[in-house]
CSV table of C-alpha atoms and ligand atoms in Angstrom, one decimal:
chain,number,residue,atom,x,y,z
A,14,UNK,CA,-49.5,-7.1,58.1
A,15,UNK,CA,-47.6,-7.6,61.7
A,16,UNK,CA,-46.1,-10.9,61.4
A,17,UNK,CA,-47.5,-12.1,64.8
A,18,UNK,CA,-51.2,-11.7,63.8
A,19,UNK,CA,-53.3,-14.3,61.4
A,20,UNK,CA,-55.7,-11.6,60.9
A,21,UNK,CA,-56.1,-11.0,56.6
A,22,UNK,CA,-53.9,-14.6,55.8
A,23,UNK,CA,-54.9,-16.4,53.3
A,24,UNK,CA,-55.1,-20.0,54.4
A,25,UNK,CA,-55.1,-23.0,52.2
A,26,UNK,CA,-56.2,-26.4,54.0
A,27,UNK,CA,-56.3,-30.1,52.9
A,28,UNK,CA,-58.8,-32.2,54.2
A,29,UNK,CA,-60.5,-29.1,55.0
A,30,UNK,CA,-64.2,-31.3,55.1
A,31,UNK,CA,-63.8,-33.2,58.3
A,32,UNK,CA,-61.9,-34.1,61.4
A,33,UNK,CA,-58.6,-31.8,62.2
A,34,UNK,CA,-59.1,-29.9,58.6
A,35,UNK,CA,-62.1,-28.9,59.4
A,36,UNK,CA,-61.4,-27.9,62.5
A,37,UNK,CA,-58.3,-26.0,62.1
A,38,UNK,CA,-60.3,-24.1,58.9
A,39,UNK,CA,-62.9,-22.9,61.3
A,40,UNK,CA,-60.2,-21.6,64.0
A,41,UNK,CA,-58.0,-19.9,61.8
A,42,UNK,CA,-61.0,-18.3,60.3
A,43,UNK,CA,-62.2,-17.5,64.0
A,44,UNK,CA,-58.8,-15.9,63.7
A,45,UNK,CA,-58.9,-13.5,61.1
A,46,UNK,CA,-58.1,-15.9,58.5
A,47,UNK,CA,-59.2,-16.1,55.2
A,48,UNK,CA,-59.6,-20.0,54.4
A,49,UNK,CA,-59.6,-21.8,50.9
A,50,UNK,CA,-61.1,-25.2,51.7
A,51,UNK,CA,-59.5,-28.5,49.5
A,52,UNK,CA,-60.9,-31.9,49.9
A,53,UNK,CA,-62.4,-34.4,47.6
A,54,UNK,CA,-66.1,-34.7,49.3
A,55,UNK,CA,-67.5,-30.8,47.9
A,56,UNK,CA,-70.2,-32.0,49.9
A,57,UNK,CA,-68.1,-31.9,53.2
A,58,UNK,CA,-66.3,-28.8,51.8
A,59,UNK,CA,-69.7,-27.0,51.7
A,60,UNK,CA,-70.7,-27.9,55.4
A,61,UNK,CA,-67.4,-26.3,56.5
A,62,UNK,CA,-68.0,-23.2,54.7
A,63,UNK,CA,-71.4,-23.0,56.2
A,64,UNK,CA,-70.0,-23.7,59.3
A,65,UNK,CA,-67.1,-20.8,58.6
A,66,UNK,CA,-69.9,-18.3,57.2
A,67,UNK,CA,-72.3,-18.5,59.9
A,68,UNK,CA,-69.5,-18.0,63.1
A,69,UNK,CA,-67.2,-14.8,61.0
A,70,UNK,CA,-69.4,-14.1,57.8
A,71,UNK,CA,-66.2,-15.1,55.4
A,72,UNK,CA,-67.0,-17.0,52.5
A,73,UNK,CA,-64.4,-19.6,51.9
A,74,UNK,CA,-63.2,-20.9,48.4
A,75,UNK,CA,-63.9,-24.7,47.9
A,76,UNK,CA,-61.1,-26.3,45.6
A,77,UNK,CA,-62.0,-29.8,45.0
A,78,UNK,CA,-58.7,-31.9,45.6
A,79,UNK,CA,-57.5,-35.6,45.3
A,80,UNK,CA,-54.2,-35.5,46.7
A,81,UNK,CA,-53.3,-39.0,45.7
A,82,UNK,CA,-54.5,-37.7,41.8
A,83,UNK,CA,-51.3,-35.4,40.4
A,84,UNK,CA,-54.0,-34.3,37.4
A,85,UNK,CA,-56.4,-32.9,40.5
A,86,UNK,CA,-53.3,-31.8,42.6
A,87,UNK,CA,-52.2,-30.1,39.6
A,88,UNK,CA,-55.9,-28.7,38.4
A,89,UNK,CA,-56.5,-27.3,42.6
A,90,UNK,CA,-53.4,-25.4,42.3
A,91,UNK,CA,-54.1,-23.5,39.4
A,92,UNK,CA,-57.4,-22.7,40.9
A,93,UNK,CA,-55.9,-21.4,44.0
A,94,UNK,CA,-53.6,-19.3,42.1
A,95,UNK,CA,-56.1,-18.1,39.7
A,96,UNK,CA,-58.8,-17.3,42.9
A,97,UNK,CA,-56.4,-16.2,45.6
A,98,UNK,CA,-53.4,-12.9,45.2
A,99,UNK,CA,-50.9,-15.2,46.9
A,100,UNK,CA,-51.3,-17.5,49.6
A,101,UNK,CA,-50.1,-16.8,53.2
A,102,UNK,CA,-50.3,-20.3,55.4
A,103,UNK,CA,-50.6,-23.8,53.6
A,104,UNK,CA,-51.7,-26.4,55.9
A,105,UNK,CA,-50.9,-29.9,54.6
A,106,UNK,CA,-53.5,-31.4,56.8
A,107,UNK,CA,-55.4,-34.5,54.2
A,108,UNK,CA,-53.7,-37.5,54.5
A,109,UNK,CA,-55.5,-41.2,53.6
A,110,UNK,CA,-56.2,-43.5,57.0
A,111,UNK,CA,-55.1,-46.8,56.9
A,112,UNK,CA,-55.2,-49.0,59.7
A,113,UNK,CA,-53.0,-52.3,60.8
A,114,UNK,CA,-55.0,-55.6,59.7
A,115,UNK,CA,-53.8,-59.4,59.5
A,116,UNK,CA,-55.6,-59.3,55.8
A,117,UNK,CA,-53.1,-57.8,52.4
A,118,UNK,CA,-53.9,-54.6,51.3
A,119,UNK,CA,-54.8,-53.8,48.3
A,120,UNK,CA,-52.4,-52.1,45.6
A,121,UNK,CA,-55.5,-49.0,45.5
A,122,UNK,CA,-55.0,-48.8,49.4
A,123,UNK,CA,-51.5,-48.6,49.4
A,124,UNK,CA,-50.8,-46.3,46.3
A,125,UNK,CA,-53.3,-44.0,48.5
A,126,UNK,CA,-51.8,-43.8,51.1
A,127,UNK,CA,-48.8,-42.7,49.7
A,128,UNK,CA,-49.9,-40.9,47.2
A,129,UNK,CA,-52.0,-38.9,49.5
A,130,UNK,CA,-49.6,-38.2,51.9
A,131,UNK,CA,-46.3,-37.9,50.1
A,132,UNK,CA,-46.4,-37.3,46.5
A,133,UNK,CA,-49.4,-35.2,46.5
A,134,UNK,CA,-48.4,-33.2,49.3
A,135,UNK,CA,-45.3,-32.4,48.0
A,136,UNK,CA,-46.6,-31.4,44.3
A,137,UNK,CA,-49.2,-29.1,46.0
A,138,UNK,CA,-46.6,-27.5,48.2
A,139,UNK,CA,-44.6,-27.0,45.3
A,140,UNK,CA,-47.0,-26.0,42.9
A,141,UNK,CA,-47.9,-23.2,45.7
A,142,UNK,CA,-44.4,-22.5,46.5
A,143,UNK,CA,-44.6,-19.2,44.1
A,144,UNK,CA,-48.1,-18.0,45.7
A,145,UNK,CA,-46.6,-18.4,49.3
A,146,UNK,CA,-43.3,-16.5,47.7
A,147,UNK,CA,-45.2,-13.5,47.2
A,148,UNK,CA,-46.8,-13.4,51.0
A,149,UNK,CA,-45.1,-11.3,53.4
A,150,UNK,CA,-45.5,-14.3,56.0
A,151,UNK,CA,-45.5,-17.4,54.0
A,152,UNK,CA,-46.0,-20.7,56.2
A,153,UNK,CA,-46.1,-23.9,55.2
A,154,UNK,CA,-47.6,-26.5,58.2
A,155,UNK,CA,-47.4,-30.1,57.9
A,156,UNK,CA,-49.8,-32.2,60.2
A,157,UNK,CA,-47.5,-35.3,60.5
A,158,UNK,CA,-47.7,-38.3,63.4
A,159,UNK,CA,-46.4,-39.4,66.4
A,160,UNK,CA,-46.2,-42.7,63.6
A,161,UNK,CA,-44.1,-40.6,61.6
A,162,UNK,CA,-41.1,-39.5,64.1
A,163,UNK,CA,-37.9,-41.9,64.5
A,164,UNK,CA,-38.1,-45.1,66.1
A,165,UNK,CA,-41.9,-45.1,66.8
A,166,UNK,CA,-43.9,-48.0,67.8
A,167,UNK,CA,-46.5,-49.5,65.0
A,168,UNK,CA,-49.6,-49.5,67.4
A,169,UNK,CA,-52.3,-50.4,65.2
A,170,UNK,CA,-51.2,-48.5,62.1
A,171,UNK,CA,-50.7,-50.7,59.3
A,172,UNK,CA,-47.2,-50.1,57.4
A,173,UNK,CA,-47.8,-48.0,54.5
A,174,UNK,CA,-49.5,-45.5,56.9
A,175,UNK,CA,-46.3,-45.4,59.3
A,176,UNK,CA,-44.1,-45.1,55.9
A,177,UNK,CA,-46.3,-42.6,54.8
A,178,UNK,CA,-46.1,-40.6,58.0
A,179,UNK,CA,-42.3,-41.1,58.2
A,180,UNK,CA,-42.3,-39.4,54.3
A,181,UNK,CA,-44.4,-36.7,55.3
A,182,UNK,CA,-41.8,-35.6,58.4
A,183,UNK,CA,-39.3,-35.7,55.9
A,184,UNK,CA,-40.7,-33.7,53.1
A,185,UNK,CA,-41.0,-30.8,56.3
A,186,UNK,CA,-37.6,-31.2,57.3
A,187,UNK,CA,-36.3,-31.2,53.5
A,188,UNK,CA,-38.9,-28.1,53.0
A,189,UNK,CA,-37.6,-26.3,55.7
A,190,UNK,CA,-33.4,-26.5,54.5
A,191,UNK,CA,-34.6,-26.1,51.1
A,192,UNK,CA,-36.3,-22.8,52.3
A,193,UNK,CA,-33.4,-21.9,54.4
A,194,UNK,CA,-32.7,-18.2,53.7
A,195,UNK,CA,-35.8,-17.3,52.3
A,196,UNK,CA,-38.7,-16.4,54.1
A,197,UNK,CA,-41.0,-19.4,53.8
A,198,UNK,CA,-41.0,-21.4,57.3
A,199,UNK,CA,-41.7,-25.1,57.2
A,200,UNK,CA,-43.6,-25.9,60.5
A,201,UNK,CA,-44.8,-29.6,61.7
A,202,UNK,CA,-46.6,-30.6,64.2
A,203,UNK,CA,-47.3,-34.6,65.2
A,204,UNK,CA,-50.5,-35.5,67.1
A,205,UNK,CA,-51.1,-38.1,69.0
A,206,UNK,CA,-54.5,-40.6,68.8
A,207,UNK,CA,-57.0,-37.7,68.4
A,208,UNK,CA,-60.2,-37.5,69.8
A,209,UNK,CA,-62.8,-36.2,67.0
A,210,UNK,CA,-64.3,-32.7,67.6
A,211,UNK,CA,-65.2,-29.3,66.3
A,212,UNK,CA,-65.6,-25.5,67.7
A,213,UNK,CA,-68.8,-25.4,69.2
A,214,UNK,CA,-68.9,-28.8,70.3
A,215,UNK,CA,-69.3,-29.2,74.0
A,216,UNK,CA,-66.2,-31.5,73.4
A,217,UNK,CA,-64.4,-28.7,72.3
A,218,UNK,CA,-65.6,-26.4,75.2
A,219,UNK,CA,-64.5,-29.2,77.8
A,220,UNK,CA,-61.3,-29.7,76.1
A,221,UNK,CA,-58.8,-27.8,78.0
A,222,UNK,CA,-60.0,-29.2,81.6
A,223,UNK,CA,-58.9,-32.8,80.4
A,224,UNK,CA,-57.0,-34.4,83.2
A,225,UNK,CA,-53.5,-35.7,82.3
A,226,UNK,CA,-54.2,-39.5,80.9
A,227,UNK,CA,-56.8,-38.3,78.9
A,228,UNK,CA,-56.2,-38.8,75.1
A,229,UNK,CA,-55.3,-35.5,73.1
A,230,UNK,CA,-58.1,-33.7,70.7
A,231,UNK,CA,-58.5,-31.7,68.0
A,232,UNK,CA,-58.5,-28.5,69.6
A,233,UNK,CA,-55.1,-29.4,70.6
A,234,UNK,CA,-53.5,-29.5,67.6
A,235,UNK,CA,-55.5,-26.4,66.9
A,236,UNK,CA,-53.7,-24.2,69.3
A,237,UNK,CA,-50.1,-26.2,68.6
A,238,UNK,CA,-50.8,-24.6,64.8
A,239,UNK,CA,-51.7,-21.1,65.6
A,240,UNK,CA,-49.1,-21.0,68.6
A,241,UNK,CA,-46.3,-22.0,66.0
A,242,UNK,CA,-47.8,-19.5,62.9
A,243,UNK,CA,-47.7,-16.6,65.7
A,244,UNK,CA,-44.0,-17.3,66.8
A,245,UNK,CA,-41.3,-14.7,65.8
A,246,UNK,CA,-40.4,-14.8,62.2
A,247,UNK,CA,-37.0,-15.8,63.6
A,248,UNK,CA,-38.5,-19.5,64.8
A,249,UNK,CA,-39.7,-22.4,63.0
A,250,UNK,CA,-41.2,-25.2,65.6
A,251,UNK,CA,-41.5,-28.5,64.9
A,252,UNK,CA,-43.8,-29.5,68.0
A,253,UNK,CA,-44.4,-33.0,68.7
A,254,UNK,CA,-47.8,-33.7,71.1
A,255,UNK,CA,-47.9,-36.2,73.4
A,256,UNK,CA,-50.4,-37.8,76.0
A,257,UNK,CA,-50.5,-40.9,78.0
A,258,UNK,CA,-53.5,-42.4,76.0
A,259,UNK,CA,-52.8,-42.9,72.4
A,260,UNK,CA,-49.6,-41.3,72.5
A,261,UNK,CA,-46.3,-42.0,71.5
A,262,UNK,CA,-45.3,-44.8,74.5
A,263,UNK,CA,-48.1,-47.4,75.0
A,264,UNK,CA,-49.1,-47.3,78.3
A,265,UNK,CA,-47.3,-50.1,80.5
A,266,UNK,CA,-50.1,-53.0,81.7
B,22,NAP,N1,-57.1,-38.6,64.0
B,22,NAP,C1,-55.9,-39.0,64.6
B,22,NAP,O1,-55.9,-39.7,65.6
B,22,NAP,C2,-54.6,-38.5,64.0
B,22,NAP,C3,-53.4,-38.8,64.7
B,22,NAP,C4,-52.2,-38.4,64.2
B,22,NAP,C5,-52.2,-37.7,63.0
B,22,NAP,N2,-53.4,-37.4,62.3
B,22,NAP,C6,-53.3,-36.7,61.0
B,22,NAP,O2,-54.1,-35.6,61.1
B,22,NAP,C7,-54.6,-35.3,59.8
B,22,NAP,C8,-56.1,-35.2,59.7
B,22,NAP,O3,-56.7,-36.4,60.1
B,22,NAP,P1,-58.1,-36.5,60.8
B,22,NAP,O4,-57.8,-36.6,62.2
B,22,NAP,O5,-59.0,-35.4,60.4
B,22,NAP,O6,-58.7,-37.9,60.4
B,22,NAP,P2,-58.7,-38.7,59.0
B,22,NAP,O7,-59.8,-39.6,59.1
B,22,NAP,O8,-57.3,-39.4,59.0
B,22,NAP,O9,-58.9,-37.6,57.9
B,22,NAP,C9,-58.1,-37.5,56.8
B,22,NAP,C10,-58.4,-36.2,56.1
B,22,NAP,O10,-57.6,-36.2,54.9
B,22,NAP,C11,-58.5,-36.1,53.8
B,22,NAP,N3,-58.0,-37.0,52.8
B,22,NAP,C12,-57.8,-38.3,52.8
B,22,NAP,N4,-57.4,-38.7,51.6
B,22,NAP,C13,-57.3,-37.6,50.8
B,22,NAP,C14,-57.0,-37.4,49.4
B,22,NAP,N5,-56.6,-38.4,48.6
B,22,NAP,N6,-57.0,-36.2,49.0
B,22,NAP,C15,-57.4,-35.1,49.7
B,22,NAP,N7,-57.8,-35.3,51.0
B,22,NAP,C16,-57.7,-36.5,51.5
B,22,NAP,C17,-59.9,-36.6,54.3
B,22,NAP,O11,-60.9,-35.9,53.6
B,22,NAP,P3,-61.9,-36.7,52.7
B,22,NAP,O12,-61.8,-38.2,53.0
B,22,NAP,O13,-63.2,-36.2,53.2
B,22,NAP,O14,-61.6,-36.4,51.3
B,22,NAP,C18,-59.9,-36.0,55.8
B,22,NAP,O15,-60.2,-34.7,55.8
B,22,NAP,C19,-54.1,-36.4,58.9
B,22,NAP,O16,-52.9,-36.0,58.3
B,22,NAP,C20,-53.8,-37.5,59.9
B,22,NAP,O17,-52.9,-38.5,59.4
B,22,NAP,C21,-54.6,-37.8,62.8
């Protein structure tokens, strides 16, 4: 398989149901790719597929996946060993919201959030770490924040979110020394506030004619992924996406 093409990859997704998952699982299957779907709403999971089926007639696998639950983390990865012959592209995508508020959060909130994010996502990655060992092109993409890179502002994030999201950069930059030497590249990417929208949409469509000072979307982070999975085996990126609303300095009043 040429190393620049996704065509024939097997591509596992987190938070495949909705929002960015679900839009990077359609475009990679647009691409060639052949998608396995995690999430915990099957009901979600199964609108994707649909959605997957009816634009490239590929059937995904649905795993059903709590990544803040090590006994589901663990149970999806056996199921995507089991059902796949190796895994080409895993895209750590599902993370838990949680905005800033004046109000505590609860110990269920927080223990989400980063148990979602962090602990989950690095058992998964490990757990797949043999299946991606035996791809020719073995990627591993992590879908951090501009909330997670150094020195960022709070905006209206609440704490455990931004901790989360400064975890989550670090589990791709310890991934990617770990993996030094071997062919597995750890890529990461950090949106910006992201507008919500899907292939098809007319959203989508109107996306690339956004004038600077509009906020950033979807399909954005869309092409930042399949621009960094095409590079040269040679180059790992680590792209960070910006824009002047929502992005990573608040604009001046
Ligand atoms: N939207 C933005 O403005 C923005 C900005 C910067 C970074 N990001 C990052 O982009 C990624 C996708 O977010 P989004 O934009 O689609 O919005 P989102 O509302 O933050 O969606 C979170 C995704 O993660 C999944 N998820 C949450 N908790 C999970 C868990 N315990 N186990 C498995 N999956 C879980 C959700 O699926 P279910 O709830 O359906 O299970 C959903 O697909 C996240 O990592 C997010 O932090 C988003």
């Amino acid at each position: 398989m040429p190393t620049g093409t996704l065509a024939g990859r097997v591509a596992v997704i987190t938070g495949a149901g909705r929002g960015l998952g679900a839009a990077l699982a359609i475009s990679l299957a647009d691409a060639g790719c052949r998608p396995v779907l995690c999430g915990r709403s099957i009901a979600n999971l199964t609108a994707t597929q649909a959605v997957v089926r009816e634009r490239t007639g590929i059937e995904p696998l649905l795993i059903a996946l709590d990544l803040a639950d090590a006994a589901s983390v663990e149970a999806a990865s056996r199921t995507i060993a089991d059902g796949t012959d190796g895994v080409d592209i895993l895209i750590n995508n599902g993370a838990m919201w949680l905005e800033g508020r004046e109000t505590p959060y609860s110990a269920e909130e927080v223990l989400g959030v980063v148990n979602a994010a962090v602990s989950g996502t690095f058992l998964l990655t490990q757990a797949l770490l043999p299946a991606l060992r035996r791809s020719a092109c073995p990627d591993i993409v992590t879908i951090g924040s501009i909330s997670g890179l150094p020195n960022a502002a709070l905006q209206s994030v609440s704490v455990p979110f931004y901790a989360a999201k400064h975890a989550q950069a670090a589990l791709a930059d310890g991934f990617r020394q770990m993996l030094a030497g071997t062919p597995v590249r750890s890529i990461t990417v950090h949106p910006p506030y992201l507008d919500d929208m899907l292939p098809g949409d007319e959203a989508w469509q109107a996306s690339p004619q956004r004038a600077k000072g509009s906020r950033a979307g979807n399909r954005d982070v869309v092409e930042a992924v399949i621009f960094a999975l095409t590079r040269p085996r040679s180059v790992t990126l680590s792209i960070t996406l910006d824009a002047d609303d929502g992005g990573l300095f608040p604009r001046q009043a």
